[in-house]
Coordinates of C-alpha atoms in Angstrom, one line a residue:
Chain A
M1 CA 26.5 16.2 124.7
A2 CA 29.3 17.6 126.8
V3 CA 30.3 15.9 130.0
A4 CA 32.7 17.0 133.0
K5 CA 33.8 14.3 135.8
R6 CA 36.2 14.0 138.5
I7 CA 37.9 10.7 138.4
V8 CA 41.0 9.2 140.2
L9 CA 43.7 7.3 138.3
H10 CA 45.9 4.7 139.8
F11 CA 49.0 4.1 137.8
P12 CA 50.5 0.8 138.6
K13 CA 54.1 0.8 139.1
R14 CA 55.3 -0.2 135.2
V15 CA 53.4 2.8 133.5
V16 CA 54.1 5.6 136.2
D17 CA 56.8 6.9 133.8
R18 CA 54.9 6.9 130.5
A19 CA 53.1 9.6 129.1
I20 CA 49.6 8.8 129.3
V21 CA 47.3 11.7 130.3
C22 CA 48.6 14.3 127.6
R23 CA 46.8 11.7 125.0
L24 CA 43.7 12.4 126.4
A25 CA 43.9 16.2 125.2
K26 CA 45.8 15.0 121.7
D27 CA 43.9 12.0 120.7
Y28 CA 40.2 12.6 122.4
D29 CA 40.2 16.5 122.4
L30 CA 39.5 16.1 126.1
E31 CA 40.4 19.0 128.7
F32 CA 41.9 18.1 131.9
N33 CA 42.4 19.7 134.9
I34 CA 45.1 18.1 137.6
L35 CA 43.5 18.4 141.1
K36 CA 46.1 16.2 142.8
A37 CA 49.1 14.1 141.7
L38 CA 51.3 12.0 143.8
V39 CA 53.2 8.9 143.9
T40 CA 52.4 6.7 147.0
P41 CA 55.0 4.7 149.0
E42 CA 54.4 1.5 147.0
E43 CA 55.6 3.7 144.1
E44 CA 51.9 3.9 142.5
G45 CA 51.1 6.9 140.9
L46 CA 47.8 8.6 141.9
L47 CA 46.2 11.3 140.1
V48 CA 43.0 13.0 140.6
L49 CA 41.4 14.9 137.5
E50 CA 38.8 16.8 136.4
L51 CA 38.2 15.7 133.0
S52 CA 35.6 17.3 130.5
G53 CA 34.7 17.0 126.7
E54 CA 32.1 15.2 124.3
Q55 CA 30.6 12.3 125.6
G56 CA 31.8 9.9 122.8
E57 CA 35.6 11.3 123.2
Y58 CA 35.1 11.1 126.9
D59 CA 34.2 7.5 126.9
K60 CA 36.9 6.3 124.3
G61 CA 39.3 8.4 126.5
I62 CA 38.3 6.2 129.4
R63 CA 38.6 3.0 127.5
Y64 CA 42.2 4.2 126.6
L65 CA 43.2 4.4 129.8
T66 CA 41.8 1.6 131.0
E67 CA 43.7 -0.4 128.3
T68 CA 47.0 0.9 129.4
G69 CA 46.6 -0.6 132.7
V70 CA 45.4 2.5 134.8
K71 CA 42.8 1.8 137.2
I72 CA 39.8 4.2 137.3
Q73 CA 37.6 5.2 140.3
S74 CA 35.1 7.9 140.1
L75 CA 35.7 10.5 142.7
S76 CA 32.5 9.6 144.5
Q77 CA 32.5 9.9 148.3
D78 CA 33.7 6.5 148.9
V79 CA 36.1 7.0 152.0
L80 CA 33.9 7.7 155.1
R81 CA 34.4 8.1 158.6
N82 CA 32.8 5.9 161.3
E83 CA 31.8 8.7 163.7
E84 CA 31.4 6.0 166.7
R85 CA 34.8 4.8 166.5
C86 CA 37.0 8.2 165.9
T87 CA 38.7 9.0 168.8
H88 CA 40.0 12.5 167.3
C89 CA 43.4 11.7 168.0
G90 CA 44.8 13.1 165.0
A91 CA 46.9 10.3 163.6
C92 CA 45.5 10.5 160.1
I93 CA 46.4 14.3 159.8
T94 CA 49.7 13.8 158.4
I95 CA 49.3 10.6 156.6
C96 CA 46.7 12.2 154.4
P97 CA 48.1 13.4 151.0
S98 CA 45.5 15.7 150.3
G99 CA 44.9 17.5 153.6
A100 CA 41.4 16.1 154.0
F101 CA 41.9 15.9 157.8
E102 CA 42.3 19.0 159.9
L103 CA 42.5 19.5 163.6
D104 CA 40.5 22.4 165.0
P105 CA 42.8 24.3 167.0
I106 CA 40.1 25.2 170.0
T107 CA 38.1 22.0 170.1
R108 CA 41.0 19.7 169.5
R109 CA 38.6 17.6 167.5
V110 CA 40.0 16.3 163.8
A111 CA 37.6 17.6 160.9
F112 CA 37.3 15.1 157.8
Y113 CA 36.7 17.2 154.7
N114 CA 35.3 14.6 152.1
E115 CA 35.4 17.0 149.2
K116 CA 39.3 17.2 149.7
C117 CA 39.7 13.1 149.9
V118 CA 41.0 11.7 146.8
A119 CA 40.2 8.4 147.8
C120 CA 43.8 7.1 148.1
G121 CA 43.1 4.8 151.3
L122 CA 46.2 5.6 153.0
C123 CA 44.3 6.3 156.2
I124 CA 42.2 3.1 156.2
K125 CA 45.0 1.1 157.9
A126 CA 47.0 4.1 159.5
C127 CA 43.8 5.0 161.6
P128 CA 44.4 3.3 164.9
P129 CA 41.0 2.7 165.9
R130 CA 40.1 1.9 162.2
A131 CA 37.3 4.5 161.9
M132 CA 38.0 5.3 158.1
E133 CA 36.0 3.2 155.8
V134 CA 35.9 2.4 152.2
H135 CA 32.2 2.4 150.7
F136 CA 31.8 1.7 147.3
Chain B
M1 CA 46.1 28.1 204.2
A2 CA 46.5 24.5 203.6
K3 CA 43.7 22.1 203.3
T4 CA 43.2 18.5 204.0
I5 CA 41.7 15.5 201.7
D6 CA 39.1 15.2 204.6
E7 CA 38.2 18.8 204.6
I8 CA 37.9 18.6 200.6
N9 CA 35.7 15.4 201.0
E10 CA 33.4 17.3 203.4
K11 CA 33.1 19.9 200.8
I12 CA 32.6 17.3 197.9
K13 CA 29.7 15.7 200.2
Q14 CA 28.1 19.1 200.9
G15 CA 28.0 19.9 197.2
K16 CA 30.2 23.0 197.9
A17 CA 33.4 21.8 196.3
V18 CA 35.1 24.0 193.9
V19 CA 36.3 21.7 190.9
V20 CA 38.2 22.8 187.7
T21 CA 40.1 21.0 185.1
A22 CA 44.0 21.3 184.5
E23 CA 43.3 23.4 181.4
E24 CA 40.7 25.8 183.2
I25 CA 43.1 26.1 186.3
I26 CA 45.6 27.9 184.2
D27 CA 43.5 30.9 183.5
I28 CA 41.9 31.0 186.8
A29 CA 45.6 31.0 188.4
R30 CA 46.6 33.6 186.0
E31 CA 43.5 35.9 186.8
K32 CA 43.3 35.4 190.5
G33 CA 47.1 34.7 191.4
A34 CA 48.3 31.6 192.7
K35 CA 47.4 32.2 196.3
K36 CA 43.7 32.9 195.9
A37 CA 43.4 30.4 193.1
A38 CA 44.9 27.9 195.8
E39 CA 42.3 28.9 198.7
E40 CA 39.3 28.9 196.3
V41 CA 39.9 25.8 194.3
D42 CA 39.5 22.4 195.9
V43 CA 40.3 20.1 193.0
V44 CA 41.9 20.2 189.6
T45 CA 41.1 17.1 187.3
T46 CA 43.1 16.0 184.8
G47 CA 42.6 13.4 181.7
T48 CA 44.4 11.3 179.1
F49 CA 43.3 8.9 176.3
G50 CA 45.7 7.2 174.5
P51 CA 47.4 3.9 173.3
M52 CA 48.6 2.4 176.5
C53 CA 50.1 -1.2 175.6
S54 CA 50.9 -2.3 179.1
S55 CA 47.2 -2.9 179.7
G56 CA 45.3 -6.2 180.0
A57 CA 42.4 -7.9 182.1
Y58 CA 41.8 -10.8 184.1
F59 CA 38.9 -12.9 185.1
N60 CA 37.2 -15.8 186.5
I61 CA 34.8 -17.7 184.2
G62 CA 33.5 -19.8 186.8
H63 CA 33.7 -23.8 187.1
A64 CA 32.5 -25.7 184.3
K65 CA 31.0 -29.2 184.9
P66 CA 32.8 -31.6 184.8
K67 CA 35.6 -29.5 186.0
I68 CA 38.3 -28.3 184.0
K69 CA 41.9 -26.8 185.0
L70 CA 42.9 -24.2 182.5
G71 CA 45.9 -23.5 184.4
G72 CA 48.9 -25.0 182.6
G73 CA 46.8 -25.5 179.4
R74 CA 45.8 -23.3 176.6
A75 CA 43.0 -20.8 176.2
Y76 CA 41.8 -18.4 173.4
L77 CA 39.4 -15.7 173.4
N78 CA 37.8 -15.0 169.9
D79 CA 41.1 -16.8 168.8
V80 CA 43.5 -14.6 170.9
P81 CA 45.7 -16.3 173.3
A82 CA 45.0 -15.7 177.0
Y83 CA 47.4 -16.3 179.7
T84 CA 46.8 -19.6 181.7
G85 CA 49.6 -19.9 184.1
L86 CA 46.8 -19.2 186.9
A87 CA 44.6 -21.5 189.0
A88 CA 41.6 -23.4 187.3
V89 CA 39.5 -20.7 185.7
D90 CA 41.4 -17.3 185.9
L91 CA 42.4 -15.9 182.7
F92 CA 44.5 -12.9 181.8
I93 CA 44.6 -11.1 178.5
G94 CA 47.0 -8.6 177.5
A95 CA 46.2 -5.9 175.2
N96 CA 49.1 -6.9 172.8
A97 CA 48.0 -10.7 172.3
L98 CA 47.6 -11.8 168.7
P99 CA 45.8 -14.8 167.1
D100 CA 48.2 -17.6 166.2
D101 CA 47.5 -17.4 162.6
D102 CA 47.8 -13.5 162.4
P103 CA 50.2 -12.9 159.8
R104 CA 51.8 -10.2 161.8
N105 CA 54.7 -8.5 159.7
K106 CA 54.8 -11.4 157.1
L107 CA 53.0 -9.1 154.9
Y108 CA 54.8 -5.9 155.9
P109 CA 53.4 -3.7 157.2
G110 CA 50.9 -6.0 159.1
E111 CA 47.6 -4.7 159.5
F112 CA 46.9 -6.0 163.1
N113 CA 43.2 -5.5 162.8
Y114 CA 42.2 -7.6 165.8
G115 CA 44.1 -8.4 169.3
G116 CA 43.9 -8.6 172.9
G117 CA 42.7 -4.8 173.0
H118 CA 39.8 -5.6 170.8
V119 CA 39.0 -8.8 173.0
I120 CA 38.9 -6.4 175.9
E121 CA 36.9 -3.6 174.0
E122 CA 34.4 -6.1 173.1
L123 CA 33.9 -7.8 176.5
V124 CA 33.2 -4.2 177.8
A125 CA 30.8 -3.8 175.1
G126 CA 28.8 -6.8 176.5
K127 CA 29.4 -8.8 173.3
D128 CA 29.8 -12.7 173.5
I129 CA 33.4 -14.0 173.5
R130 CA 34.2 -17.1 172.2
L131 CA 36.2 -19.4 174.6
E132 CA 38.2 -22.2 173.6
A133 CA 40.5 -24.1 176.0
T134 CA 42.5 -27.4 176.3
A135 CA 43.7 -28.8 179.4
Y136 CA 45.8 -31.9 180.3
G137 CA 43.2 -33.3 182.8
T138 CA 43.8 -34.6 186.3
D139 CA 41.8 -36.3 188.8
C140 CA 40.2 -33.3 190.3
Y141 CA 39.7 -31.6 187.0
P142 CA 39.1 -34.4 184.6
R143 CA 38.1 -32.3 181.6
K144 CA 40.3 -31.6 178.7
K145 CA 38.3 -29.6 176.4
L146 CA 36.2 -26.5 176.6
E147 CA 34.4 -24.6 173.9
T148 CA 31.7 -22.0 174.9
W149 CA 30.6 -18.3 174.6
I150 CA 31.3 -16.0 177.8
N151 CA 29.9 -12.6 178.7
I152 CA 31.1 -10.2 181.1
K153 CA 27.7 -10.4 182.8
D154 CA 28.4 -14.1 183.9
L155 CA 31.8 -13.7 185.1
N156 CA 32.6 -13.8 188.7
E157 CA 35.1 -11.0 188.3
A158 CA 36.2 -9.1 185.6
V159 CA 39.0 -6.4 186.3
L160 CA 41.5 -4.4 184.3
F161 CA 44.7 -4.2 185.4
N162 CA 47.3 -2.1 183.6
I163 CA 51.0 -2.5 184.7
R164 CA 52.0 0.9 182.9
N165 CA 49.7 3.6 181.7
A166 CA 49.7 7.5 182.2
Y167 CA 53.4 7.8 181.4
Q168 CA 54.6 11.1 182.5
N169 CA 55.6 12.6 179.3
Y170 CA 57.1 10.6 176.4
N171 CA 59.4 10.6 173.4
V172 CA 58.3 12.5 170.2
A173 CA 59.0 10.2 167.3
A174 CA 60.2 11.0 164.0
N175 CA 62.2 9.0 161.0
T176 CA 65.4 10.4 159.2
S177 CA 65.6 7.2 157.1
D178 CA 64.8 7.4 153.3
K179 CA 61.8 4.8 153.7
T180 CA 58.3 5.0 155.4
I181 CA 58.7 3.3 159.0
Y182 CA 55.7 1.7 160.9
T183 CA 55.8 2.1 164.7
Y184 CA 54.1 2.3 168.0
M185 CA 54.0 5.9 167.3
G186 CA 52.2 5.5 164.2
V187 CA 53.4 5.9 160.4
L188 CA 56.6 8.0 160.6
R189 CA 57.2 9.0 156.6
A190 CA 60.7 9.3 155.2
N191 CA 63.0 12.1 155.7
L192 CA 61.6 14.0 158.7
G193 CA 58.0 13.5 156.6
N194 CA 56.2 14.0 160.0
I195 CA 56.4 14.1 163.7
N196 CA 54.0 12.1 166.1
Y197 CA 53.7 12.5 169.7
S198 CA 51.3 11.1 172.5
T199 CA 50.5 13.0 175.5
S200 CA 47.6 15.3 176.7
G201 CA 50.4 17.7 178.0
Q202 CA 48.9 20.2 180.2
L203 CA 45.9 18.0 180.9
S204 CA 48.1 14.7 181.6
P205 CA 48.0 13.5 185.3
L206 CA 51.4 13.2 186.2
L207 CA 52.3 16.0 184.5
N208 CA 50.2 18.2 186.9
D209 CA 51.7 16.4 190.0
P210 CA 55.3 15.8 188.6
Y211 CA 56.8 15.1 192.0
Y212 CA 53.9 12.7 193.0
K213 CA 52.8 14.6 195.9
T214 CA 49.3 14.0 195.8
I215 CA 49.1 10.9 193.3
G216 CA 49.9 7.6 195.2
I217 CA 49.0 3.8 195.7
G218 CA 45.2 3.7 196.4
T219 CA 44.4 7.2 194.6
R220 CA 40.8 6.6 193.2
I221 CA 40.4 7.6 189.4
F222 CA 38.4 7.4 186.4
L223 CA 39.4 4.4 184.8
G224 CA 38.2 3.4 181.4
G225 CA 34.8 5.3 182.0
G226 CA 34.5 3.7 185.4
I227 CA 36.2 3.8 188.8
G228 CA 39.5 2.6 189.4
F229 CA 42.7 3.1 191.6
V230 CA 46.4 3.5 191.3
A231 CA 47.6 0.2 192.4
W232 CA 51.7 0.8 192.2
Q233 CA 54.1 2.7 190.3
G234 CA 53.8 1.5 186.8
T235 CA 56.8 -0.5 185.2
Q236 CA 59.7 1.6 184.1
H237 CA 58.6 4.2 186.7
N238 CA 61.7 6.6 186.3
P239 CA 61.4 9.7 188.3
N240 CA 65.3 10.3 188.2
V241 CA 65.6 12.3 184.7
P242 CA 66.2 15.8 183.8
R243 CA 63.5 18.2 184.7
T244 CA 62.5 21.8 184.0
N245 CA 62.7 24.3 187.0
K246 CA 59.0 23.9 187.6
G247 CA 59.8 20.0 187.9
V248 CA 58.3 18.7 184.7
P249 CA 60.5 15.9 183.3
R250 CA 61.8 16.6 179.9
G251 CA 61.3 13.0 178.8
G252 CA 59.5 9.7 179.9
A253 CA 59.7 9.6 183.8
G254 CA 56.8 8.2 186.0
S255 CA 54.1 5.9 185.1
L256 CA 51.1 4.4 186.9
A257 CA 50.0 0.8 187.2
V258 CA 46.0 1.1 187.6
I259 CA 43.3 -1.3 188.4
G260 CA 39.5 -1.3 188.5
D261 CA 36.4 -3.2 187.9
L262 CA 35.8 -3.9 184.1
K263 CA 32.2 -4.4 184.7
Q264 CA 31.7 -0.8 185.3
M265 CA 33.7 0.5 182.4
S266 CA 32.6 1.5 178.9
P267 CA 33.9 0.6 175.3
R268 CA 33.6 4.4 174.7
W269 CA 37.0 4.7 176.7
L270 CA 38.8 1.4 176.3
V271 CA 39.2 1.1 172.5
G272 CA 40.9 -1.7 170.4
T273 CA 43.5 -0.3 168.5
S274 CA 45.8 -1.4 165.8
M275 CA 49.0 0.0 165.0
L276 CA 50.0 -0.6 161.4
G277 CA 53.4 -2.7 161.1
Y278 CA 53.4 -2.8 165.1
G279 CA 50.7 -4.5 166.8
C280 CA 47.5 -4.5 168.6
T281 CA 46.9 -2.2 171.6
L282 CA 44.3 -0.8 173.8
T283 CA 43.5 3.0 174.0
V284 CA 42.7 3.9 177.5
G285 CA 41.2 7.0 179.3
I286 CA 42.4 7.6 182.5
G287 CA 41.5 10.7 184.7
V288 CA 43.1 11.6 188.0
P289 CA 41.7 14.1 190.6
I290 CA 44.4 16.3 192.2
P291 CA 43.4 17.6 195.8
I292 CA 44.7 21.6 196.0
L293 CA 46.1 20.9 199.4
S294 CA 48.7 24.0 199.1
E295 CA 49.8 26.9 196.6
E296 CA 52.6 24.5 196.0
I297 CA 50.5 21.8 194.5
L298 CA 48.3 24.3 192.7
G299 CA 51.4 25.8 191.2
Y300 CA 52.3 22.4 189.8
T301 CA 48.7 21.9 187.9
T302 CA 48.8 25.3 186.2
V303 CA 51.6 24.0 184.0
T304 CA 51.0 24.8 179.9
D305 CA 51.8 22.9 177.0
A306 CA 54.5 25.9 176.4
E307 CA 56.2 24.6 179.6
I308 CA 56.6 20.8 178.8
F309 CA 59.2 19.9 176.6
A310 CA 60.1 16.5 175.0
S311 CA 62.9 15.1 172.8
V312 CA 62.3 14.3 169.3
T313 CA 63.8 10.7 168.8
D314 CA 64.8 9.2 165.4
Y315 CA 62.6 5.8 165.4
S316 CA 64.7 4.6 162.2
D317 CA 68.1 4.7 164.1
A318 CA 68.6 5.8 167.7
Y319 CA 65.2 4.1 169.1
P320 CA 65.7 0.8 167.9
T321 CA 69.6 0.8 168.6
M322 CA 69.5 2.5 171.9
K323 CA 71.6 5.3 171.1
P324 CA 70.9 8.5 173.5
E325 CA 71.0 11.0 170.8
T326 CA 68.0 13.2 169.9
L327 CA 66.8 15.1 167.2
G328 CA 66.2 18.1 169.1
E329 CA 63.6 19.5 171.8
V330 CA 60.2 20.9 171.4
S331 CA 57.3 22.1 173.5
Y332 CA 54.1 20.4 173.1
A333 CA 52.6 23.9 172.3
E334 CA 54.7 23.9 169.4
L335 CA 53.9 20.3 168.6
K336 CA 50.1 21.2 168.9
S337 CA 50.4 24.2 166.7
G338 CA 50.7 21.5 163.9
R339 CA 54.1 22.2 162.6
V340 CA 57.4 22.4 164.3
K341 CA 60.7 23.3 162.9
L342 CA 63.5 21.1 163.2
K343 CA 66.9 20.8 161.3
G344 CA 65.8 23.7 159.3
K345 CA 62.7 22.1 158.0
E346 CA 59.0 22.7 158.7
I347 CA 57.5 19.3 159.7
P348 CA 53.8 18.6 160.2
T349 CA 52.8 17.0 163.5
A350 CA 50.4 14.6 164.7
S351 CA 49.1 13.4 167.6
L352 CA 48.4 9.6 169.0
S353 CA 46.7 10.7 172.0
S354 CA 43.0 12.6 171.8
Y355 CA 43.3 15.8 173.6
S356 CA 39.5 16.5 172.8
R357 CA 38.8 13.1 174.8
A358 CA 41.1 14.1 177.5
V359 CA 39.1 17.0 178.0
E360 CA 35.9 14.9 178.1
I361 CA 37.4 13.0 180.9
A362 CA 38.6 15.8 182.9
Q363 CA 35.1 17.2 182.5
T364 CA 33.3 14.1 183.7
L365 CA 35.7 13.5 186.4
K366 CA 34.9 17.2 187.8
K367 CA 30.8 16.5 187.3
W368 CA 31.5 13.1 189.2
I369 CA 33.3 15.2 191.9
K370 CA 30.8 18.1 192.0
D371 CA 27.8 15.9 192.0
G372 CA 29.4 14.2 195.2
K373 CA 29.5 10.7 193.5
F374 CA 33.1 10.7 193.5
L375 CA 35.5 11.1 196.8
L376 CA 39.1 11.8 197.0
T377 CA 41.4 9.1 198.7
Q378 CA 44.5 9.7 200.9
P379 CA 47.2 7.5 199.1
V380 CA 48.0 4.5 201.4
A381 CA 51.6 4.9 200.3
P382 CA 53.6 7.3 198.0
L383 CA 55.2 6.6 194.7
P384 CA 58.6 6.6 194.5
G385 CA 60.0 10.0 194.1
V386 CA 63.3 11.3 192.8
E387 CA 64.9 10.7 196.2
A388 CA 64.6 6.7 195.8
G389 CA 67.2 6.9 193.2
I390 CA 65.7 4.5 191.0
K391 CA 67.8 3.7 188.0
F392 CA 66.2 2.5 185.0
K393 CA 68.3 -0.3 183.7
P394 CA 68.8 -1.8 180.2
L395 CA 68.9 -5.5 179.8
K396 CA 72.5 -6.9 180.7
E397 CA 72.8 -9.5 178.2
R398 CA 74.9 -12.6 179.4
P399 CA 75.4 -15.2 176.7
I400 CA 74.5 -18.7 177.5
E401 CA 77.5 -20.8 177.1

């Protein structure tokens, strides 16, 4: 059975410079499509992948990633905005590495596009009224 | 034809006043011309909703039995220290106050999840607040310890008193260093990674009355969702700054001290706020009505974001070290476009002040006036203007031998 999933990989500082993701294709015959890649201010690597292949190989690939110290998070919609607390100031807009926040030029309200969110969490503490929440 | 505040108030009482926001007046004046607009429009409403650090509240908790004198003792509200240098049962809490055990920036950047601003928000929201106090005990106030829940509805008085709010224009913040910095202007990414600003620009109270011709001591205002007053000029009130030919300051200038009954206010307009790596504060909603007494005053209210400029300040160097140099001047129209060009680089911009909520304040105030619920006031004294010759002094340090 074939599977295709979107996942977020957090690379700790010590493995940022190692070739890890290419092994998914080489050793487990998985296809990957890089949706987003960045190095956070704390120098952790963050990679959002769409990963597909046979279920058995997929599971082995994930196990391999875990063993190298990469933290895996499924890209389920886990950062949510508390609409009651959001004041629509816009402080989040330039903080978000994936452009998930956009200011509507007419209403001057901030839209949050959950599908663009890579769950990196940078907005959580940068939001002055603390309107961004992580839900697991 | 010049109008008076009394005449405008008469029209408000009859439900005939023409009230528009400082955003709406721009197109009205463009279409009708300044002269006709000044004749037809009676009041222009302004609004601003941003973090304002010099905010606080005082209240009287009532006397305990037996009595305790908090003055000279210590008092905590939900673990946040309150000022006890007043009499027996009056307390003042500032928006920036932090619990004694908050790690501050020991774990950099500090999170500052709860402080004085949050206590004020919760108090206004009608939540119970834990008061813990100690005192030294006297013959007339024997008690030394007090632990109780308090609630705004039981307080004798609860007053919001902000000593510097509604700054007339402000620095625009950037960071030229090679690491992220955490400031009261938000998170500033390295190498001019972003630019933050904080104003409602063309809707901002003092940018619509740049020479303080109508806003003065005693002006009735929208404050925190209730009604308040301008109490005084704000601290650091500094009218003597470079201005555009329309009189708009090109940087921080005037400011307001405001006061009002906290019991009427709402947590929607007083929001406890955390600035990562900096501290706690309070986001405050203020709206000031401007009576259109003349064509000149109308002219000031037609200011647009394209006509308001501010300097970009480097918060990694020039700001902390008090250097006068800036990285350049930009207009709020450019800032609000989402990107500005500076030093040959396209830099994304963000605001710390909510424009959409500022619009809501100006609209709310407009409705109050139209409904005859809010009358305008003649200031009892003017704010110091340019002619006052105020000099904004830095601290002159004198070493203690």
